[in-house]
Each structure stands twice: as C-alpha cells, then as structure tokens.
PDB file of C-alpha atoms and ligand atoms in Angstrom:
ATOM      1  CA  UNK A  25       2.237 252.744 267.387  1.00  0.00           C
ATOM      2  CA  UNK A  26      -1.227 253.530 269.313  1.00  0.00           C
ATOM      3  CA  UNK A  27      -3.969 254.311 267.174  1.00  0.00           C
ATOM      4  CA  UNK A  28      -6.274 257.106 267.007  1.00  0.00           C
ATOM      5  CA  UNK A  29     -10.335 256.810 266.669  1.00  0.00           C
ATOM      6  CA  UNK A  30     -11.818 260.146 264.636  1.00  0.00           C
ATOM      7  CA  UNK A  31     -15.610 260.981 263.220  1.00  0.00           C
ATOM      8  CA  UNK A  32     -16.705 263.044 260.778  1.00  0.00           C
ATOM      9  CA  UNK A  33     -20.521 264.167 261.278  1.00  0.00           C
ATOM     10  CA  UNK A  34     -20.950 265.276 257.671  1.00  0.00           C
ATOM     11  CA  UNK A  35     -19.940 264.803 254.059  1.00  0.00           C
ATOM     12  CA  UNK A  36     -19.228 268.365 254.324  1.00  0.00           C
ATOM     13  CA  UNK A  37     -16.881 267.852 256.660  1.00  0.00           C
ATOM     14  CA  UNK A  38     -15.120 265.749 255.189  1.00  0.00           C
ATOM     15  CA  UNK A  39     -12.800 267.485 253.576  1.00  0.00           C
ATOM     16  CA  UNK A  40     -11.061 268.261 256.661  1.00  0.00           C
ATOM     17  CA  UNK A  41      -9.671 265.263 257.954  1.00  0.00           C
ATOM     18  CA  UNK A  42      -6.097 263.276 257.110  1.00  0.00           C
ATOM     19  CA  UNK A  43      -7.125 260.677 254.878  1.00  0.00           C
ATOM     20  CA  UNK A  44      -2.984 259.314 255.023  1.00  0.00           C
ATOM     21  CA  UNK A  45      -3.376 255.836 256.640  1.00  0.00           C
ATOM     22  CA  UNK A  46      -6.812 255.992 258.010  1.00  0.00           C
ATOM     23  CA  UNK A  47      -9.460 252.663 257.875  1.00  0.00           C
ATOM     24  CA  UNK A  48     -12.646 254.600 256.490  1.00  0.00           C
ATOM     25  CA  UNK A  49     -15.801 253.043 258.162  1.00  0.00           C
ATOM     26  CA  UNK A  50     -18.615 254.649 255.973  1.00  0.00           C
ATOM     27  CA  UNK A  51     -22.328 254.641 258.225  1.00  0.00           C
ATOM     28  CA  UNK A  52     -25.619 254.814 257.808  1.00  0.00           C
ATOM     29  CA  UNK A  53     -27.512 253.480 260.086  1.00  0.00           C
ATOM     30  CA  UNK A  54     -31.174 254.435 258.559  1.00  0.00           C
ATOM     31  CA  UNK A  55     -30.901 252.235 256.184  1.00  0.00           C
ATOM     32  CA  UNK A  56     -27.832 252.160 253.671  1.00  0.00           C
ATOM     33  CA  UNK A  57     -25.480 250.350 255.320  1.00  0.00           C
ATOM     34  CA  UNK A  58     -28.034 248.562 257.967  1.00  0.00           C
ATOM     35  CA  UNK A  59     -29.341 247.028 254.554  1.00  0.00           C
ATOM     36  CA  UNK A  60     -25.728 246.274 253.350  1.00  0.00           C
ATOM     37  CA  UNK A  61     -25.157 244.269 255.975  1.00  0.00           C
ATOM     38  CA  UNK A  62     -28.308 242.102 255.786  1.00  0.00           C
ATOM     39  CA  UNK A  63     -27.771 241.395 251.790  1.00  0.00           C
ATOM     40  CA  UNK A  64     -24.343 240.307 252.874  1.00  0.00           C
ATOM     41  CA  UNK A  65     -25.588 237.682 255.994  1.00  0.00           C
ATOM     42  CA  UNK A  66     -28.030 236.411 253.481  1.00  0.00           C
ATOM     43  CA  UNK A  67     -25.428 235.921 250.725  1.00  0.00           C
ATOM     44  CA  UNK A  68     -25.598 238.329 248.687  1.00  0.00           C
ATOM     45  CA  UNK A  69     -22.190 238.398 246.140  1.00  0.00           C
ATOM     46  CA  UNK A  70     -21.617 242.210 246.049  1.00  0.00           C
ATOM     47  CA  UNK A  71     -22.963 245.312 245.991  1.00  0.00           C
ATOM     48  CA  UNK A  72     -21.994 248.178 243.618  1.00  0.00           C
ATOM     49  CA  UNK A  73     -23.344 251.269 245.341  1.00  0.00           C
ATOM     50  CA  UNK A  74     -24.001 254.119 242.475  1.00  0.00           C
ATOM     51  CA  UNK A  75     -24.114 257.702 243.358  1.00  0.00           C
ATOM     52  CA  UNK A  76     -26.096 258.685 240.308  1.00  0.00           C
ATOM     53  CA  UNK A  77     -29.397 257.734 239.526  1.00  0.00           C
ATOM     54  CA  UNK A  78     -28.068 257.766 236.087  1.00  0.00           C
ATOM     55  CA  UNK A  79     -25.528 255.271 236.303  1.00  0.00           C
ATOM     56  CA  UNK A  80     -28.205 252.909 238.321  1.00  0.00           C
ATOM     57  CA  UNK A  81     -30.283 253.250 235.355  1.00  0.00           C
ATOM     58  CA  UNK A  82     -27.013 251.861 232.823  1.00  0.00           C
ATOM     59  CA  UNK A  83     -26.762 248.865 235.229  1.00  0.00           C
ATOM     60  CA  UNK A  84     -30.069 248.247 235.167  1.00  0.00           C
ATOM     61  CA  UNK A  85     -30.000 248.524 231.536  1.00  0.00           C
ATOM     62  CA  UNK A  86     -27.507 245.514 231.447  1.00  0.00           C
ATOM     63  CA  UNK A  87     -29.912 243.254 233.603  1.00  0.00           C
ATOM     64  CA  UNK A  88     -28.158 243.782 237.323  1.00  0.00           C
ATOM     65  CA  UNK A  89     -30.908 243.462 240.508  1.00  0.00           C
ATOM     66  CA  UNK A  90     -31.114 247.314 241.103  1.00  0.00           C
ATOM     67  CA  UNK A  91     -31.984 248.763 244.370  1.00  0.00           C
ATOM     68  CA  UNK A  92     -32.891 252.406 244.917  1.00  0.00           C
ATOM     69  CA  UNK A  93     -34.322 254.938 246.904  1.00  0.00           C
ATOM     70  CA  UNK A  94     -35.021 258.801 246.982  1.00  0.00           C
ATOM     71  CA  UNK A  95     -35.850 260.493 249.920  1.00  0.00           C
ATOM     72  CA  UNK A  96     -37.010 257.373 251.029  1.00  0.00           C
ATOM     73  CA  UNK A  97     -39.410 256.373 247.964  1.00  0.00           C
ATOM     74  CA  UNK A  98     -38.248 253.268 245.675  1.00  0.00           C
ATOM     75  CA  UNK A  99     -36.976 254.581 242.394  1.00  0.00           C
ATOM     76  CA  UNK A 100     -39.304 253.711 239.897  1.00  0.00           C
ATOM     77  CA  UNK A 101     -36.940 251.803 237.907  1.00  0.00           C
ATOM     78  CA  UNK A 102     -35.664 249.743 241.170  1.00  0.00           C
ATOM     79  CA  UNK A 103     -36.576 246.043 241.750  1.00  0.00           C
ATOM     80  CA  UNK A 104     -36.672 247.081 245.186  1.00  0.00           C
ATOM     81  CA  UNK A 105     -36.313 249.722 247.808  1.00  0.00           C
ATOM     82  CA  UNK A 106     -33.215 250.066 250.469  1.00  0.00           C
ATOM     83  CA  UNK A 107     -34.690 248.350 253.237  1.00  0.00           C
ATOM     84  CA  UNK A 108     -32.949 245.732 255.124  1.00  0.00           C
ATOM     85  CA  UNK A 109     -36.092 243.432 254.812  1.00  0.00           C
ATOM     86  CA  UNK A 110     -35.600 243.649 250.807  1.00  0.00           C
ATOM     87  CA  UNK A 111     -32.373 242.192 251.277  1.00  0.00           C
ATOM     88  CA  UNK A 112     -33.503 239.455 253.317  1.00  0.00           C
ATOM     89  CA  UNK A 113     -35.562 237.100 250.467  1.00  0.00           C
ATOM     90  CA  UNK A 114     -33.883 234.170 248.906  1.00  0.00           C
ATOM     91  CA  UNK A 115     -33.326 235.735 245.619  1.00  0.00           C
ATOM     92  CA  UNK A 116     -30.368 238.116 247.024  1.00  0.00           C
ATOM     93  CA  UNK A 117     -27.960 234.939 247.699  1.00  0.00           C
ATOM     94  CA  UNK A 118     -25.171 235.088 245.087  1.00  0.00           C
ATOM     95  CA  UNK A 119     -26.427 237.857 242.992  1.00  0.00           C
ATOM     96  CA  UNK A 120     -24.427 241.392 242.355  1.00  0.00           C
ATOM     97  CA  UNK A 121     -27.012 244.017 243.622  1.00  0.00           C
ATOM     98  CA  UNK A 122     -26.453 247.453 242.379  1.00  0.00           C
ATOM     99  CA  UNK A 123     -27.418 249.909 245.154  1.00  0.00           C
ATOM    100  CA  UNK A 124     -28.474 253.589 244.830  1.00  0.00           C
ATOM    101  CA  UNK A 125     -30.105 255.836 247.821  1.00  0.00           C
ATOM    102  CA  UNK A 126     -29.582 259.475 248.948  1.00  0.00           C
ATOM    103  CA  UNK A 127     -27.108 259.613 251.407  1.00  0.00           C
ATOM    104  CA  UNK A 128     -25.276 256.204 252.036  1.00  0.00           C
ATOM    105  CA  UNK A 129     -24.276 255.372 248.651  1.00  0.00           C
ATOM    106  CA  UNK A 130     -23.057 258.829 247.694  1.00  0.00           C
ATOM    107  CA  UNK A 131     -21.151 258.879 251.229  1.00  0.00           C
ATOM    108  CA  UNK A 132     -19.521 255.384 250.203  1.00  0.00           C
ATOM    109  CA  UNK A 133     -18.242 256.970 246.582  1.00  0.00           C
ATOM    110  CA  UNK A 134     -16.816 260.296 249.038  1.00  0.00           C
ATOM    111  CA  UNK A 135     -14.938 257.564 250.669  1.00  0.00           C
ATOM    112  CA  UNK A 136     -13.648 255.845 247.569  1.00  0.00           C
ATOM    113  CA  UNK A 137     -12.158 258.817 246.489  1.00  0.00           C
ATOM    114  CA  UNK A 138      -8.793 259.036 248.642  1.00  0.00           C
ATOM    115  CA  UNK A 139      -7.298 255.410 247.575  1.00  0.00           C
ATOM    116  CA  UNK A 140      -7.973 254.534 251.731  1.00  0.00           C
ATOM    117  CA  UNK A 141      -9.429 251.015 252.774  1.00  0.00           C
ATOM    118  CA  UNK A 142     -13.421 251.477 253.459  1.00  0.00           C
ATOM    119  CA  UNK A 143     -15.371 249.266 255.072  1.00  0.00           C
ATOM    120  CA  UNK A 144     -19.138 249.429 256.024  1.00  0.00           C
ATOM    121  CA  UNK A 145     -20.690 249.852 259.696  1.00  0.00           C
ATOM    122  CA  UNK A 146     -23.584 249.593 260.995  1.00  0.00           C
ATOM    123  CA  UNK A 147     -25.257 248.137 264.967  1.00  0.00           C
ATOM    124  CA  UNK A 148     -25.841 244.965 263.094  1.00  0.00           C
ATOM    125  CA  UNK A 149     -22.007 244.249 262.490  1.00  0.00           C
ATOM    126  CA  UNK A 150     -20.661 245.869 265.049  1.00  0.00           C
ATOM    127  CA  UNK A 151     -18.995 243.126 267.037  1.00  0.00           C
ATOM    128  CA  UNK A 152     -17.259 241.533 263.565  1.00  0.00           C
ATOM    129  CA  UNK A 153     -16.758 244.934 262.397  1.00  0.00           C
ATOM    130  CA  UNK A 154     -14.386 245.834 266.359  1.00  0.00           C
ATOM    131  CA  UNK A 155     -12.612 242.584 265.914  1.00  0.00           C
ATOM    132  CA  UNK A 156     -11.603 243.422 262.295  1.00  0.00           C
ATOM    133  CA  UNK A 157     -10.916 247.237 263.034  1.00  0.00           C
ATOM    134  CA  UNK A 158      -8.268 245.727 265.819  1.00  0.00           C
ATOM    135  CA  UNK A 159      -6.474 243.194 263.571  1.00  0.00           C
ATOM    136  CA  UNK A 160      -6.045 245.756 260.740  1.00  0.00           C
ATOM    137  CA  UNK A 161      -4.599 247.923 263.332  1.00  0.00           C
ATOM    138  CA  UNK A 162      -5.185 251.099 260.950  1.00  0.00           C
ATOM    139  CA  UNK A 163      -5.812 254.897 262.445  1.00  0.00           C
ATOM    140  CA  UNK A 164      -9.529 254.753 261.723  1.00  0.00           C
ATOM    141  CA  UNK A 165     -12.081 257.707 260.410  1.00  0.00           C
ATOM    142  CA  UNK A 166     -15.955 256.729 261.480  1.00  0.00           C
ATOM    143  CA  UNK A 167     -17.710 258.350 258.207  1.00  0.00           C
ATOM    144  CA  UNK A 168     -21.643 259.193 259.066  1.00  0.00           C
ATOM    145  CA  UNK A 169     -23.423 260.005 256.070  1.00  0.00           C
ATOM    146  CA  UNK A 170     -25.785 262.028 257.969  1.00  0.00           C
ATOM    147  CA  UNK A 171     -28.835 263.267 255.490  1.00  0.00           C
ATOM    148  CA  UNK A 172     -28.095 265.612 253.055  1.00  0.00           C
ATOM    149  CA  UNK A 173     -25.114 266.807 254.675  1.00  0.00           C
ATOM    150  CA  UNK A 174     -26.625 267.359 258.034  1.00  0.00           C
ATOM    151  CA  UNK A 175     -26.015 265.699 261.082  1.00  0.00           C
ATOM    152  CA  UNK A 176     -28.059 262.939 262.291  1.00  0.00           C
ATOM    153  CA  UNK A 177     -28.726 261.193 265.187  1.00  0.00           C
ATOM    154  CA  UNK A 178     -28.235 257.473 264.601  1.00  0.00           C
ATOM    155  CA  UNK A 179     -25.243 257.495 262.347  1.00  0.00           C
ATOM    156  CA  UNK A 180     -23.660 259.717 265.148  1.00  0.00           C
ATOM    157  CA  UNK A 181     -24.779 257.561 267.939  1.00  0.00           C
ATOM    158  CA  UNK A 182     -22.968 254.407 266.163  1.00  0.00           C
ATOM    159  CA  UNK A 183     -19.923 256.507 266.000  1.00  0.00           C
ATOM    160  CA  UNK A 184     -19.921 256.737 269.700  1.00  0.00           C
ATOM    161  CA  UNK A 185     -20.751 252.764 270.081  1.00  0.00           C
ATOM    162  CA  UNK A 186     -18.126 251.807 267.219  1.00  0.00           C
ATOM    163  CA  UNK A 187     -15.263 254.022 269.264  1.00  0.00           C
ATOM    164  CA  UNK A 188     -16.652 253.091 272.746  1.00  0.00           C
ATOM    165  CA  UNK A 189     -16.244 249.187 271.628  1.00  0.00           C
ATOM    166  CA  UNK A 190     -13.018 249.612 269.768  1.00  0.00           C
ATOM    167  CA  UNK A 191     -11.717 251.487 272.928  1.00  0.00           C
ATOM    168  CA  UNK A 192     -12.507 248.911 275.114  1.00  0.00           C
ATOM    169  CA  UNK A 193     -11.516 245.895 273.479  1.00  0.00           C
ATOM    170  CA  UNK A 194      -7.790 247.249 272.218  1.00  0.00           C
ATOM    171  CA  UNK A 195      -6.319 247.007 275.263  1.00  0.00           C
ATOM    172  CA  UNK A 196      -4.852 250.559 274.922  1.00  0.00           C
ATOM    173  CA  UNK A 197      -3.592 250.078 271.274  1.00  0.00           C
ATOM    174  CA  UNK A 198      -6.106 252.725 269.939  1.00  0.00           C
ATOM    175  CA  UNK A 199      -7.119 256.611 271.555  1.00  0.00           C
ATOM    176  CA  UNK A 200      -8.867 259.191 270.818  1.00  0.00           C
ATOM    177  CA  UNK A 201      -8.560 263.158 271.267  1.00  0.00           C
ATOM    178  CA  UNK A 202     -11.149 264.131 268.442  1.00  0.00           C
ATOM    179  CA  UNK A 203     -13.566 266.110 269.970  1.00  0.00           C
ATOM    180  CA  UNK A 204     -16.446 264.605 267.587  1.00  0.00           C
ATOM    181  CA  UNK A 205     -15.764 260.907 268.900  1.00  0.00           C
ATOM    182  CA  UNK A 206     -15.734 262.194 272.069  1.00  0.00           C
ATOM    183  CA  UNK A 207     -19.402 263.985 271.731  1.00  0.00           C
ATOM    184  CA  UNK A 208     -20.204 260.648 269.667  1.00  0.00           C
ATOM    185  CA  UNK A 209     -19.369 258.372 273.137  1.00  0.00           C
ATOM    186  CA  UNK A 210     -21.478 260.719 275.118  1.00  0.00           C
ATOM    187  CA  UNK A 211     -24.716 260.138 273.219  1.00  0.00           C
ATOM    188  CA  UNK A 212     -23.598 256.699 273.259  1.00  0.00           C
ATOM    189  CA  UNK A 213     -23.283 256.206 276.539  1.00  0.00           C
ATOM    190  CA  UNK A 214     -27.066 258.168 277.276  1.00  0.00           C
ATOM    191  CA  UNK A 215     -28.355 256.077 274.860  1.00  0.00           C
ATOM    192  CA  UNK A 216     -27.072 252.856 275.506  1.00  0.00           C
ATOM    193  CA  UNK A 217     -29.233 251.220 277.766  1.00  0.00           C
ATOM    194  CA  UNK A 218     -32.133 251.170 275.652  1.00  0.00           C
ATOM    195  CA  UNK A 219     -30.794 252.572 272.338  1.00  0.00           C
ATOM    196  CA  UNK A 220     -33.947 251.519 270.419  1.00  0.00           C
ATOM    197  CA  UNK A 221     -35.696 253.768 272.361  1.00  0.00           C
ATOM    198  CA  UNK A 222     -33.152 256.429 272.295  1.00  0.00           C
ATOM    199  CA  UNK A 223     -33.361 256.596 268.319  1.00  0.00           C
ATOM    200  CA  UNK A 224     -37.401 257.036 268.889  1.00  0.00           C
ATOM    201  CA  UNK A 225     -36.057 261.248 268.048  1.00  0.00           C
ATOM    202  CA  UNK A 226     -34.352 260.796 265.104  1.00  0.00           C
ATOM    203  CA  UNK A 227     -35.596 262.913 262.503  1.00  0.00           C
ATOM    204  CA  UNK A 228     -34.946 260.040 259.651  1.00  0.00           C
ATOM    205  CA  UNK A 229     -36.708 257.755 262.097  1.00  0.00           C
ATOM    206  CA  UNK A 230     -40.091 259.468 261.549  1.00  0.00           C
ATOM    207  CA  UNK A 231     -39.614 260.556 258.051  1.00  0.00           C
ATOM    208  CA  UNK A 232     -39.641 256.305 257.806  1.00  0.00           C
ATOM    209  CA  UNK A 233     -42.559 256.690 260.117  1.00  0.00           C
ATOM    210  CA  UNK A 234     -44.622 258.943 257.913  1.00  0.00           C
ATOM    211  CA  UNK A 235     -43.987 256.456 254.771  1.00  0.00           C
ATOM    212  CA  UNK A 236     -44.766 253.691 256.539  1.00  0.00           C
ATOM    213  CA  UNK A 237     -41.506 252.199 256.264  1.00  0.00           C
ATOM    214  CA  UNK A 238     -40.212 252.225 260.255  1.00  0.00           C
ATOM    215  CA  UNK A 239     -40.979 248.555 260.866  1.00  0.00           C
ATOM    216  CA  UNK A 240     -37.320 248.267 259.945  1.00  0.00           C
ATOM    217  CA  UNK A 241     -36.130 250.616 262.905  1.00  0.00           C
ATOM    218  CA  UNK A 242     -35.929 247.696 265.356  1.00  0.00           C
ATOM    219  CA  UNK A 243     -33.739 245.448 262.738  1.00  0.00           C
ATOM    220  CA  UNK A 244     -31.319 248.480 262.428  1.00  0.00           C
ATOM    221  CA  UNK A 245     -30.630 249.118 265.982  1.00  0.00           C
ATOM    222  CA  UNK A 246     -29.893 245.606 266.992  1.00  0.00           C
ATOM    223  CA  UNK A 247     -26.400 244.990 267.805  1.00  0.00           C
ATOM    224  CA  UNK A 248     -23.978 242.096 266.640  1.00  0.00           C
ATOM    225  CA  UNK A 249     -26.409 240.130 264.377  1.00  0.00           C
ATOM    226  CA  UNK A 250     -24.562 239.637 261.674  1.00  0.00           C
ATOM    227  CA  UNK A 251     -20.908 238.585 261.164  1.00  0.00           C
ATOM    228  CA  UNK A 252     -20.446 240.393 258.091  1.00  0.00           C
ATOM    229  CA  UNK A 253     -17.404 242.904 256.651  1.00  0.00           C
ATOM    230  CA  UNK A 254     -18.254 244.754 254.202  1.00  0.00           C
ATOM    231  CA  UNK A 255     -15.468 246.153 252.211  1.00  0.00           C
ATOM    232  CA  UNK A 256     -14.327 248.233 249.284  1.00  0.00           C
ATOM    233  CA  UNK A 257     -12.687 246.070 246.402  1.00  0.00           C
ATOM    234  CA  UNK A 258     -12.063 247.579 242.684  1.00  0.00           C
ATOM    235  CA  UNK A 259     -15.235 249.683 243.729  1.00  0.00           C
ATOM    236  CA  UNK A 260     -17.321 247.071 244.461  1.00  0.00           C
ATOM    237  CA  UNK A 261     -18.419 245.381 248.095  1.00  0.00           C
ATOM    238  CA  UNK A 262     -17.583 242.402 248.962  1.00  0.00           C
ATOM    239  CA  UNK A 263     -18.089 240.365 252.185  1.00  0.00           C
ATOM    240  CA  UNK A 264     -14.257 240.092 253.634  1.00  0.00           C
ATOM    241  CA  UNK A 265     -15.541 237.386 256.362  1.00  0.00           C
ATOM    242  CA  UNK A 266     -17.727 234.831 253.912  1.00  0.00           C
ATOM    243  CA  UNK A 267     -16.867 231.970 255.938  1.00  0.00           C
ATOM    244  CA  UNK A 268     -18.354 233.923 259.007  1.00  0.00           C
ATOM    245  CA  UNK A 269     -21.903 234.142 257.492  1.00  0.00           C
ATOM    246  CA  UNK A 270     -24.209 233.801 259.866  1.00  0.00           C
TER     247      UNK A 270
HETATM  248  C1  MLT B  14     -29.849 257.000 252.506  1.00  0.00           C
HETATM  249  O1  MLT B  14     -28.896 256.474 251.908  1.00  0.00           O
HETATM  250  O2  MLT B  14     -30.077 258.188 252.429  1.00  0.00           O
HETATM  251  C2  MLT B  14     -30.738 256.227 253.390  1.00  0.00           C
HETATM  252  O3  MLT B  14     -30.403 254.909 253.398  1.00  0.00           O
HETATM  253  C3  MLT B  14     -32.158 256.625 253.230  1.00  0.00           C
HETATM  254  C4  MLT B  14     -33.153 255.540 253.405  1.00  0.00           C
HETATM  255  O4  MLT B  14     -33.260 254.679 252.533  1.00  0.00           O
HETATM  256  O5  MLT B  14     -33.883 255.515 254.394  1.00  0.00           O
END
C-alpha cells in the first residue's frame, strides 16, 4: 500500500492527526534534536529526554550527565547546555545523557504518548534518516516542535526537505495530500539552494544570536553528516544504526 507523508507545525496541533500506524519523526532543528544527533555520531549510549525540570533534577540526583536548557540559558543544575558542540567532547561516548530543553524534549514525550514508533530528525541525519523512513515503510507524521507552540521556521523547512527527499527516493511508494507538507516543500524548495542563508530569519536563530550561542547555526543546517537513527526504546533513545557511526 502507498504511503502518505503528513506535518504537524505545532504541539498544539497535534491533537488532530491519526496517530494509527504512523512513523513519528519528532524535529527540532534549533537545537534539540540537531544536538541529539551529534551525541549519537560521537557515541553517546542514550539519551533520556525529560519534560520536567523536576524530573532532570531526580536524575541528576542519581549521578546521570544532565543536559538542560531554558529559553536558551543552561539550567543551573546542568553539566551542560543543549548545544550540538556540548555533545561533541570525548566524555559523551558511552554515557546515558539525560536531556531537558523547552521545546524538543517536551515535543519528544507528546510523541511517546500514542504507543507509535518515534524517531528523531534533524538536516544532520537526513540522508540515514530517508533510507530508514523507506525500509520501515510506515505512513509517517513529521512532528516540528516549533517554540512554545508556535510555528517556526527551521523545523518547518526540514519538514519540507524530509518529505521532498522521502518523495523522491520511494519510487512512488509514499504521497502526500496534506496541505502542511505541501507548504513545508515550498519553503523547501525557496530555501534550498542556500538553506544556511535562508534560516538567517528565523526568529530562534537570533534569539541564539543575542546569547551568543549561534556559532552552532552552521552545524545544524548541514545536511547528511551524520549516519545516526535516533529512536524511541522503553522511553529512552537509542542509536538504531550503531554500526553506521560515522
Ligand atoms: C528547545 O528544545 O526548545 C530548543 O532546543 C531550544 C534551544 O536549546 O535552543
């Protein structure tokens, strides 16, 4: 049976859509799951992302690596913040991280809710992350986390690369008539010739801007870096292609 490719723009939204049967890919690009996917090509084990700052706090508590932000800011009980670059240091290979930030993580525990496999997207993994949305050969639901339940630029516009690939390289076995992947390929396909540049507008880009903390912009939007997969296992993330570390 031919597949079909959906988005959702916003938690908010998410209420709306069939969950029955869908592949959940949970995004966000600036820097949840960007920084997901770097802990993962540098070997991390896995990553328990916490919605509460409270439950963070318990893991830290029992001696876990704890990463955090607010609004951007490292929480002051964090070993470090959420950027990709924190996930990049030697100390990350093999360790459980616990992860807590204000829109990804709480967008990953949304997704958890329904039972449905979720895996994790961002430009980084986006090659891997095609090839294994083919072979699963699942009805899939692009998740943006957007910021606080708004819509944002750079989740949306890997939405529109993510379906635009997966469209491509199916040979017909997947479609789309969802309006929101549909708007999703058109910024994609504006932005796509320089999409670094494109993402100059985002609003998230230059709240990282003011705190000094857009040096990571250009490791974000580069595309296919890492051959990592991300996925949901007993409410933990795990890497699902370990031998394919790059
Ligand atoms: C988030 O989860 O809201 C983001 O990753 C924010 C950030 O750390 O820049």
């Amino acid at each position: 049976m031919i597949k079909h490719i959906e988005t959702c723009f916003s938690p908010m939204l998410f209420q709306l859509f069939e969950k029955q049967g869908r592949l959940i890919v949970v995004a966000d690009i600036f820097r949840a799951t960007s920084s997901i996917c770097a802990a993962f090509g540098n070997g991390a084990k896995e990553i328990i992302a916490v919605s509460e700052k409270s439950e963070c706090l318990k893991y830290k508590e029992k001696g876990y690596i704890v990463a955090g932000e607010r609004e951007g800011k490292i929480l002051d009980y964090a070993d470090m913040g959420n950027s990709p670059d924190d996930f990049l240091t030697p100390e990350i290979k093999g360790k459980s991280i616990v992860l807590n930030t204000t829109n990804g993580t709480r967008t990953i525990r949304i997704a958890s809710e329904y039972n449905n496999p979720v895996v994790i997207g961002a430009f980084i993994n986006l090659g891997a992350l095609t090839e294994y949305i083919i072979k699963e050969n699942k009805h899939v639901l692009i998740f943006c986390s957007g910021w606080k339940d708004h819509f944002s630029l750079e989740d949306s516009l890997f939405a529109g690369a993510l379906a635009n690939e997966i469209l491509i390289k199916s040979n017909d076995r997947y479609y789309t008539k969802c309006d929101a992947t549909h708007a999703a390929m058109d910024i994609w396909k504006a932005a796509k010739n320089n999409p670094r540049k494109y993402i100059d507008k985002a609003a998230h880009r230059s709240r990282l801007k003011y705190m000094k903390l857009d040096n990571v912009i250009d490791y974000c939007m580069k595309i296919s870096t890492v051959n990592v997969i991300p996925v949901l296992k007993n409410n933990r993330l795990i890497n699902s292609n370990e031998t394919l570390i790059n």
